Short mmCIF file of C-alpha atoms in Angstrom, two decimals:
data_model
loop_
_atom_site.label_atom_id
_atom_site.label_comp_id
_atom_site.label_asym_id
_atom_site.label_seq_id
_atom_site.Cartn_x
_atom_site.Cartn_y
_atom_site.Cartn_z
CA MET A 175 0.00 0.00 0.00
CA PRO A 176 1.56 3.37 -1.00
CA TYR A 177 2.15 6.13 1.52
CA SER A 178 -0.66 8.61 1.84
CA GLU A 179 0.10 11.93 0.16
CA VAL A 180 -1.30 13.80 3.14
CA ASP A 181 0.84 11.97 5.73
CA ASN A 182 2.97 14.76 7.11
CA THR A 183 4.00 13.37 10.50
CA THR A 184 7.60 13.46 11.68
CA ASN A 185 7.75 9.66 11.77
CA PHE A 186 6.71 9.52 8.11
CA LYS A 187 9.35 12.10 7.23
CA LEU A 188 11.96 10.16 9.21
CA ALA A 189 11.11 7.05 7.20
CA LEU A 190 11.76 8.99 4.00
CA ILE A 191 15.00 10.38 5.44
CA ALA A 192 16.13 6.88 6.40
CA LYS A 193 15.56 5.67 2.84
CA LYS A 194 17.44 8.63 1.35
CA ALA A 195 20.29 8.20 3.81
CA LYS A 196 20.62 4.53 2.91
CA ASP A 197 20.40 5.07 -0.84
CA GLN A 198 22.70 8.12 -0.91
CA PRO A 199 25.60 7.71 1.56
CA LYS A 200 27.18 11.05 0.58
CA LEU A 201 23.98 13.09 0.77
CA LYS A 202 23.94 15.95 3.28
CA PHE A 203 20.63 16.91 4.85
CA THR A 204 19.93 20.63 4.85
CA SER A 205 16.61 20.81 6.67
CA LEU A 206 16.05 18.88 9.90
CA MET A 207 14.96 21.43 12.50
CA HIS A 208 11.36 21.50 11.25
CA LEU A 209 10.99 17.87 12.33
CA LEU A 210 10.96 19.00 15.97
CA ASN A 211 7.27 19.87 16.16
CA ASP A 212 5.01 19.68 19.22
CA GLU A 213 3.30 16.42 18.18
CA TYR A 214 6.65 14.67 17.76
CA LEU A 215 8.02 16.01 21.05
CA VAL A 216 4.93 14.88 22.95
CA GLU A 217 5.43 11.41 21.45
CA CYS A 218 9.09 11.41 22.53
CA PHE A 219 8.06 12.50 26.04
CA SER A 220 5.66 9.54 26.20
CA GLU A 221 8.58 7.20 25.44
CA LEU A 222 10.63 8.37 28.42
CA LYS A 223 10.96 5.87 31.24
CA SER A 224 9.20 6.69 34.49
CA GLN A 225 10.51 6.24 38.01
CA LYS A 226 13.83 7.82 37.09
CA ALA A 227 15.91 10.33 39.05
CA PRO A 228 15.03 13.98 38.39
CA GLY A 229 17.36 16.57 36.90
CA VAL A 230 18.31 19.94 38.39
CA ASP A 231 14.67 21.13 38.30
CA LYS A 232 13.63 18.18 40.51
CA ARG A 233 10.86 17.21 38.06
CA THR A 234 10.17 13.60 37.10
CA VAL A 235 8.25 12.23 34.12
CA GLU A 236 5.28 11.25 36.25
CA SER A 237 5.11 14.73 37.86
CA TYR A 238 3.86 16.28 34.58
CA GLN A 239 0.15 16.41 33.79
CA PRO A 240 -0.81 16.03 30.08
CA GLN A 241 -1.79 19.66 29.60
CA GLU A 242 1.30 20.86 31.47
CA ILE A 243 3.76 18.87 29.35
CA GLN A 244 2.05 19.99 26.13
CA ALA A 245 2.35 23.62 27.18
CA ALA A 246 5.99 23.15 28.22
CA LEU A 247 6.91 21.53 24.92
CA LYS A 248 5.16 24.25 22.91
CA GLN A 249 7.17 26.82 24.83
CA LEU A 250 10.27 24.78 24.07
CA ILE A 251 9.53 24.97 20.33
CA VAL A 252 9.25 28.75 20.57
CA GLY A 253 12.72 28.82 22.15
CA LEU A 254 14.08 26.60 19.38
CA LYS A 255 12.68 28.85 16.65
CA ASP A 256 14.05 32.10 18.07
CA HIS A 257 17.30 30.53 19.36
CA THR A 258 16.61 31.42 22.98
CA TYR A 259 16.50 27.79 24.12
CA HIS A 260 19.17 26.86 26.65
CA PRO A 261 19.23 23.33 28.08
CA GLN A 262 19.43 23.32 31.82
CA PRO A 263 22.69 22.07 33.35
CA VAL A 264 22.96 18.33 33.65
CA LYS A 265 22.87 17.07 37.23
CA ARG A 266 26.03 15.11 37.89
CA VAL A 267 25.94 12.23 40.33
CA PHE A 268 28.65 9.70 41.04
CA ILE A 269 28.00 5.97 40.84
CA PRO A 270 30.25 3.66 42.92
CA LYS A 271 32.49 1.27 40.94
CA ALA A 272 33.77 -2.12 42.01
CA ASN A 273 37.31 -0.77 42.42
CA GLY A 274 36.19 1.75 45.03
CA LYS A 275 36.22 4.67 42.62
CA THR A 276 33.17 6.41 41.17
CA ARG A 277 31.79 6.94 37.68
CA PRO A 278 30.14 10.28 36.79
CA LEU A 279 26.59 10.11 35.47
CA GLY A 280 24.72 13.01 33.91
CA ILE A 281 20.97 13.43 34.43
CA PRO A 282 19.23 15.99 32.15
CA THR A 283 15.85 17.47 32.99
CA VAL A 284 12.75 15.74 31.64
CA ILE A 285 12.15 18.44 29.00
CA ASP A 286 15.74 18.20 27.81
CA LYS A 287 15.51 14.40 27.79
CA ALA A 288 12.48 14.54 25.47
CA LEU A 289 14.33 16.88 23.11
CA GLN A 290 17.50 14.77 23.24
CA LEU A 291 15.47 11.66 22.37
CA ALA A 292 13.86 13.50 19.46
CA CYS A 293 17.29 14.51 18.13
CA ALA A 294 18.76 11.04 18.65
CA LYS A 295 15.91 9.53 16.61
CA ILE A 296 16.77 11.95 13.79
CA LEU A 297 20.51 11.26 13.95
CA GLU A 298 20.19 7.48 13.93
CA PRO A 299 18.76 7.01 10.41
CA LEU A 300 21.25 9.54 9.02
CA PHE A 301 24.36 7.77 10.29
CA GLU A 302 23.31 4.14 10.75
CA PRO A 303 23.82 3.34 7.03
CA LEU A 304 27.41 4.62 7.33
CA PHE A 305 28.38 2.67 10.44
CA LEU A 306 30.56 -0.40 9.92
CA ASN A 307 29.77 -3.98 10.89
CA LEU A 308 32.59 -3.96 13.44
CA SER A 309 30.64 -1.74 15.89
CA TYR A 310 27.89 -3.21 18.06
CA GLY A 311 27.01 -0.77 20.82
CA PHE A 312 23.75 1.21 20.94
CA ARG A 313 22.70 0.32 17.41
CA PRO A 314 19.38 -1.18 16.24
CA ALA A 315 19.35 -4.99 16.12
CA ARG A 316 22.87 -5.14 17.60
CA ASN A 317 24.00 -5.98 21.11
CA ALA A 318 26.90 -7.01 23.34
CA HIS A 319 26.27 -10.73 22.81
CA GLN A 320 26.85 -10.31 19.09
CA ALA A 321 30.11 -8.49 19.80
CA LEU A 322 31.21 -11.36 22.06
CA ALA A 323 30.26 -13.90 19.40
CA ALA A 324 32.27 -11.92 16.83
CA LEU A 325 35.27 -11.98 19.17
CA ASN A 326 34.91 -15.75 19.57
CA HIS A 327 34.79 -16.19 15.79
CA LEU A 328 37.80 -13.88 15.43
CA VAL A 329 40.02 -15.83 17.81
CA MET A 330 38.80 -19.28 16.84
CA GLY A 331 38.64 -18.83 13.10
CA GLN A 332 41.31 -16.29 12.11
CA LYS A 333 45.07 -15.93 12.33
CA VAL A 334 45.06 -14.05 15.61
CA ASN A 335 47.99 -14.38 18.00
CA TRP A 336 47.79 -11.04 19.81
CA ILE A 337 44.96 -9.00 21.29
CA ILE A 338 45.11 -5.24 21.74
CA ASP A 339 43.07 -4.77 24.91
CA ALA A 340 42.32 -1.04 24.79
CA ASP A 341 40.75 1.39 27.21
CA ILE A 342 39.97 5.00 26.25
CA LYS A 343 40.67 7.25 29.21
CA GLY A 344 37.53 9.14 30.23
CA PHE A 345 36.06 9.01 26.73
CA PHE A 346 32.71 10.68 27.42
CA ASP A 347 34.47 13.50 29.25
CA SER A 348 37.08 13.96 26.51
CA VAL A 349 35.09 14.31 23.28
CA ASN A 350 36.21 17.46 21.47
CA HIS A 351 33.13 19.52 20.57
CA ASP A 352 34.57 21.07 17.42
CA TRP A 353 35.66 17.71 16.06
CA LEU A 354 32.28 16.21 16.91
CA ILE A 355 30.50 18.97 14.98
CA LYS A 356 32.80 18.30 12.01
CA CYS A 357 31.80 14.64 12.19
CA LEU A 358 28.12 15.62 12.20
CA GLU A 359 28.71 17.90 9.23
CA GLN A 360 29.54 14.86 7.12
CA ARG A 361 25.78 14.28 6.90
CA ILE A 362 24.15 17.44 8.25
CA ALA A 363 24.16 20.86 6.61
CA ASP A 364 21.37 22.36 8.71
CA PRO A 365 23.04 25.09 10.82
CA ASN A 366 20.07 25.29 13.19
CA PHE A 367 20.22 21.58 14.03
CA LEU A 368 23.98 21.78 14.57
CA TRP A 369 23.39 24.83 16.79
CA LEU A 370 21.04 22.74 18.92
CA ILE A 371 23.56 19.90 19.30
CA ARG A 372 26.19 22.41 20.38
CA ARG A 373 23.76 23.80 22.95
CA PHE A 374 23.42 20.32 24.43
CA LEU A 375 27.19 19.94 24.59
CA LYS A 376 27.65 23.32 26.27
CA ALA A 377 24.80 22.94 28.78
CA GLY A 378 27.15 22.58 31.74
CA VAL A 379 26.93 20.28 34.74
CA MET A 380 25.73 20.90 38.26
CA THR A 381 27.54 19.12 41.07
CA GLU A 382 26.24 19.67 44.59
CA GLY A 383 24.57 22.93 43.56
CA LYS A 384 27.58 24.35 41.71
CA VAL A 385 27.42 24.77 37.92
CA GLU A 386 30.53 24.04 35.88
CA ALA A 387 31.10 24.71 32.19
CA THR A 388 31.53 21.80 29.77
CA PRO A 389 34.18 22.84 27.22
CA GLN A 390 34.47 19.22 26.12
CA GLY A 391 32.76 15.87 26.56
CA THR A 392 29.22 14.52 26.39
CA PRO A 393 27.38 13.72 29.64
CA GLN A 394 27.17 10.04 30.50
CA GLY A 395 23.53 9.29 31.04
CA GLY A 396 22.31 11.72 28.38
CA ILE A 397 19.97 10.06 25.87
CA ILE A 398 21.81 11.61 22.93
CA SER A 399 25.30 10.65 24.15
CA PRO A 400 25.41 7.07 22.77
CA ILE A 401 24.65 8.07 19.17
CA LEU A 402 27.08 11.01 19.40
CA ALA A 403 29.76 8.63 20.73
CA ASN A 404 29.17 6.23 17.86
CA ILE A 405 29.39 9.03 15.31
CA TYR A 406 32.63 10.34 16.83
CA LEU A 407 34.33 6.96 17.03
CA HIS A 408 33.07 5.97 13.58
CA TYR A 409 35.22 8.70 12.05
CA VAL A 410 38.05 8.76 14.59
CA LEU A 411 38.58 4.99 14.88
CA ASP A 412 36.41 2.65 12.78
CA LEU A 413 36.73 4.28 9.37
CA TRP A 414 40.40 5.10 9.90
CA PHE A 415 41.15 1.51 10.94
CA GLU A 416 39.43 -0.03 7.91
CA ALA A 417 40.54 2.50 5.30
CA LYS A 418 44.10 3.20 6.43
CA ALA A 419 45.57 1.35 9.43
CA LYS A 420 44.47 -2.10 8.32
CA THR A 421 45.80 -1.64 4.78
CA GLN A 422 49.30 -0.91 6.12
CA LEU A 423 49.57 -4.30 7.81
CA SER A 424 50.65 -7.44 5.97
CA GLY A 425 49.07 -9.84 8.47
CA TYR A 426 45.49 -10.30 9.64
CA SER A 427 43.83 -7.74 11.94
CA GLN A 428 40.27 -6.97 13.00
CA LEU A 429 38.62 -4.41 15.28
CA ILE A 430 35.54 -5.12 17.42
CA ARG A 431 33.99 -2.11 19.15
CA TYR A 432 31.10 -1.71 21.58
CA ALA A 433 30.58 2.02 22.32
CA ASP A 434 33.95 3.22 23.70
CA ASP A 435 35.15 -0.29 24.55
CA PHE A 436 37.16 -2.10 21.88
CA VAL A 437 39.61 -4.92 21.20
CA ILE A 438 41.69 -5.70 18.12
CA GLY A 439 42.95 -9.10 17.04
CA VAL A 440 46.34 -9.02 15.27
CA GLN A 441 48.44 -11.75 13.70
CA THR A 442 51.97 -10.71 14.76
CA LYS A 443 53.42 -8.93 17.77
CA GLN A 444 55.39 -6.51 15.61
CA GLU A 445 52.30 -5.34 13.78
CA ALA A 446 50.28 -5.24 17.01
CA GLU A 447 52.87 -2.89 18.52
CA LYS A 448 52.85 -0.73 15.37
CA LEU A 449 49.06 -0.59 15.32
CA LEU A 450 48.88 0.35 18.99
CA GLY A 451 51.35 3.18 18.40
CA ASP A 452 49.34 4.36 15.38
CA ILE A 453 46.13 4.38 17.43
CA LYS A 454 47.76 6.53 20.10
CA GLN A 455 48.89 9.02 17.46
CA ARG A 456 45.47 9.01 15.82
CA PHE A 457 43.70 9.58 19.13
CA ALA A 458 46.02 12.43 20.05
CA GLN A 459 44.75 14.36 17.01
CA PHE A 460 41.25 14.21 18.48
CA GLU A 461 42.22 14.81 22.13
CA LEU A 462 41.66 11.20 23.15
CA THR A 463 44.15 9.07 25.06
CA LEU A 464 44.49 5.41 25.91
CA ALA A 465 44.75 4.59 29.61
CA ASP A 466 48.31 3.35 30.09
CA GLY A 467 47.55 1.07 33.00
CA LYS A 468 44.55 -0.54 31.27
CA THR A 469 45.73 -0.76 27.65
CA ARG A 470 48.01 -3.68 26.85
CA LEU A 471 49.09 -6.30 24.34
CA VAL A 472 48.02 -9.82 25.23
CA GLU A 473 49.53 -12.89 23.58
CA PHE A 474 46.43 -14.92 22.92
CA GLY A 475 45.06 -17.60 20.62
CA ARG A 476 45.57 -21.18 19.48
CA PHE A 477 49.38 -20.97 19.52
CA ALA A 478 49.83 -18.79 22.61
CA LYS A 479 50.21 -21.65 25.10
CA ASN A 480 52.92 -23.46 23.12
CA ASN A 481 54.79 -20.26 22.31
CA ILE A 482 54.81 -19.09 25.92
CA ASN A 483 55.80 -22.54 27.19
CA ARG A 484 58.69 -22.61 24.76
CA ARG A 485 59.95 -19.21 25.94
CA SER A 486 59.25 -19.09 29.66
CA GLY A 487 57.02 -21.94 30.77
CA GLY A 488 54.17 -19.64 31.80
CA LYS A 489 50.57 -19.64 30.66
CA PRO A 490 48.61 -17.28 28.39
CA GLN A 491 47.24 -14.09 29.89
CA THR A 492 43.55 -13.28 30.03
CA PHE A 493 41.68 -10.09 29.13
CA ASP A 494 38.27 -8.64 29.98
CA PHE A 495 35.74 -7.42 27.42
CA LEU A 496 32.10 -6.48 28.01
CA GLY A 497 31.99 -7.96 31.50
CA PHE A 498 33.61 -11.30 30.67
CA THR A 499 37.11 -12.63 31.22
CA HIS A 500 38.40 -14.36 28.09
CA TYR A 501 40.96 -17.12 28.52
CA CYS A 502 42.70 -19.82 26.50
CA SER A 503 41.56 -23.38 27.17
CA GLN A 504 40.99 -26.62 25.29
CA THR A 505 38.25 -29.07 24.45
CA ARG A 506 38.06 -32.58 25.88
CA ASP A 507 39.93 -33.96 22.89
CA GLY A 508 42.75 -31.44 23.33
CA ARG A 509 41.86 -28.82 20.71
CA PHE A 510 42.22 -25.10 21.44
CA ALA A 511 39.14 -23.28 22.71
CA LEU A 512 38.44 -19.69 23.68
CA LYS A 513 36.40 -19.69 26.88
CA ILE A 514 34.77 -17.02 28.98
CA LYS A 515 33.61 -16.43 32.53
CA THR A 516 32.03 -13.53 34.36
CA SER A 517 34.82 -11.11 35.19
CA ARG A 518 35.63 -10.92 38.87
CA LYS A 519 35.16 -7.15 38.83
CA LYS A 520 31.66 -7.40 37.35
CA LEU A 521 30.63 -10.25 39.64
CA THR A 522 31.77 -8.27 42.66
CA ALA A 523 29.94 -5.17 41.45
CA SER A 524 26.73 -7.11 40.80
CA LEU A 525 26.79 -8.67 44.27
CA LYS A 526 27.55 -5.33 45.94
CA ALA A 527 24.60 -3.73 44.13
CA LEU A 528 22.33 -6.62 45.09
CA ASN A 529 23.46 -6.50 48.71
CA LEU A 530 22.73 -2.77 48.90
CA TRP A 531 19.32 -3.20 47.27
CA LEU A 532 18.30 -5.95 49.70
CA LYS A 533 19.54 -3.91 52.64
CA ILE A 534 17.43 -0.90 51.62
CA THR A 535 14.34 -2.78 50.38
CA ARG A 536 13.91 -5.37 53.12
CA ASN A 537 11.72 -3.13 55.29
CA LEU A 538 10.01 -1.13 52.55
CA THR A 539 7.66 -3.76 51.14
CA THR A 540 6.31 -7.26 51.68
CA LEU A 541 8.36 -10.42 51.31
CA PRO A 542 6.37 -11.65 48.25
CA LYS A 543 7.10 -8.39 46.44
CA ILE A 544 10.78 -8.56 47.39
CA TRP A 545 10.87 -12.13 46.07
CA LYS A 546 9.27 -11.11 42.78
CA MET A 547 11.78 -8.30 42.26
CA LEU A 548 14.66 -10.56 43.28
CA ALA A 549 13.55 -13.15 40.73
CA SER A 550 13.50 -10.44 38.07
CA LYS A 551 17.04 -9.35 38.97
CA LEU A 552 18.29 -12.92 38.80
CA GLN A 553 16.68 -13.47 35.41
CA GLY A 554 18.21 -10.23 34.14
CA HIS A 555 21.64 -11.44 35.25
CA TYR A 556 21.14 -14.77 33.46
CA ASN A 557 19.94 -13.01 30.32
CA TYR A 558 23.25 -11.17 30.01
CA TYR A 559 25.81 -13.44 31.65
CA GLY A 560 24.24 -16.77 30.71
CA LEU A 561 26.51 -17.31 27.73
CA SER A 562 27.66 -20.74 26.66
CA GLY A 563 30.57 -21.83 28.82
CA ASN A 564 29.69 -19.54 31.72
CA PHE A 565 27.31 -21.75 33.69
CA ASP A 566 29.63 -21.75 36.71
CA GLY A 567 29.61 -17.94 36.68
CA ILE A 568 25.84 -17.58 36.82
CA LYS A 569 25.57 -20.45 39.30
CA SER A 570 27.95 -18.63 41.61
CA PHE A 571 25.78 -15.51 41.37
CA TYR A 572 22.68 -17.60 42.14
CA ASN A 573 24.31 -19.17 45.23
CA GLN A 574 25.54 -15.81 46.52
CA THR A 575 22.10 -14.30 45.91
CA GLN A 576 20.51 -16.96 48.10
CA LYS A 577 22.95 -16.19 50.91
CA LEU A 578 22.33 -12.45 50.67
CA ALA A 579 18.56 -12.99 50.60
CA PHE A 580 18.80 -15.15 53.72
CA LYS A 581 20.95 -12.53 55.46
CA TRP A 582 18.75 -9.50 54.81
CA THR A 583 15.27 -11.05 54.95
CA ASN A 584 16.35 -12.44 58.31
CA ARG A 585 16.92 -8.87 59.50
CA ARG A 586 13.54 -7.46 58.65
CA SER A 587 12.33 -5.38 61.59
CA GLN A 588 9.77 -6.93 63.92
CA LYS A 589 9.67 -10.13 61.88
CA THR A 590 10.24 -13.65 63.10
CA SER A 591 13.74 -14.71 62.15
CA TRP A 592 14.36 -17.99 60.38
CA ASN A 593 17.23 -20.43 60.18
CA TRP A 594 18.66 -21.92 57.01
CA GLU A 595 16.27 -24.89 57.18
CA THR A 596 13.13 -22.74 57.31
CA PHE A 597 14.62 -20.47 54.64
CA SER A 598 15.20 -23.52 52.43
CA GLN A 599 11.59 -24.59 52.96
CA TYR A 600 10.42 -21.14 51.85
CA LEU A 601 12.65 -21.46 48.77
CA LYS A 602 11.00 -24.77 47.87
CA LYS A 603 7.56 -23.19 48.01
CA HIS A 604 8.69 -19.96 46.32
CA PRO A 605 11.67 -20.91 44.16
CA LEU A 606 13.93 -18.32 42.59
CA PRO A 607 14.88 -18.78 38.92
CA LYS A 608 17.59 -21.41 38.56
CA PRO A 609 20.75 -20.66 36.53
CA LYS A 610 20.16 -21.18 32.84
CA LEU A 611 22.30 -20.43 29.79
CA THR A 612 20.59 -18.03 27.40
CA TYR A 613 22.94 -17.36 24.47
CA ALA A 614 25.35 -19.49 22.43
CA ILE A 615 28.48 -17.80 21.13
CA TYR A 616 30.77 -20.73 20.37
CA ASN A 617 31.83 -21.78 16.91
CA THR A 618 31.60 -25.41 15.92
CA TRP A 619 35.03 -26.12 14.50
#
């Protein structure tokens, strides 16, 4: 059935833009700002998740009445048209990490979130046709499991003897705004839309009531940040690697990237060292750096064990990628196999978060509700970490979860305590989800 000639909605226009962007990779789009109309922004607001932390204005999604949000978004459009719109500073909070340090997280206001979502949905169809198959993060129909499967195929099926295990130091806080705009200009020639993106970047952050300027970086937690990160690294890393760096190597090499996390498989140590040096030089041009203590060359693959034994008698190193530790092993009949397990850092972080949640929640609701939420958390853990070969990892999480549940439900105020036997009886009547593998990544060689 053909499109209706009178269909003038933003979603219809975005569908046309997506088709043009796919058919004409070099086309630049000159008129995008008009897509940000009140109907589209109301739709984007309706897609925002509820029960989320508020921004600097202390407003949440659920605090807005329908008429109020419509009026606020209409006022927003007026500010966009006359260029008086200024995003409010992003509220910065710090999330604890497993190593004792903290990770900054930016929380925009609800109105700014709706506008960021609207812009992200415009940017995606423009740049998605340009993105390479080697990137997996925050893209439609792509996920971390696919990146892990690609890594398995890379090590098991290609001539890979070395892994560049890379870590970009403070990526989201280091993005150069001018370079990012130049990246956007590869597809966008609408000065008003680029003005809006720059306004987002320059919004500033508020930490404990004090506003700081943001001369560089994109706020972690901002809805628009993932697509901007992908655009930046597409031009800074992905395209450069495929078009230039890779062509200068005589041996095999392949990049796998998920957002700002990436690994590269290389055939020889000499070329791995050269490539790592080239990446550092390339990043320096765009004000990015690799973290010295976290970036390293790892001898890895089907010949690593024999080569290391011949030289020093040690064993192959491991490396972490997307929450899993990757290590060299073998099948029952002695063939080489790449295997994975939940990284110790991620397992520790997951258990710490669960422990804190149980501690806080135990007296706030009924035991059946706690059990239902706990079951959901367990299933979520299995859904991500339940990869083939990692049954022991998810079983360990299950066992530790039982112990934490026993500890904190036994400390509910004014409740009869129970011993392990009565707790076990409750578990039989109200079982938690058992460990179950959910995704297969192994090759069949």
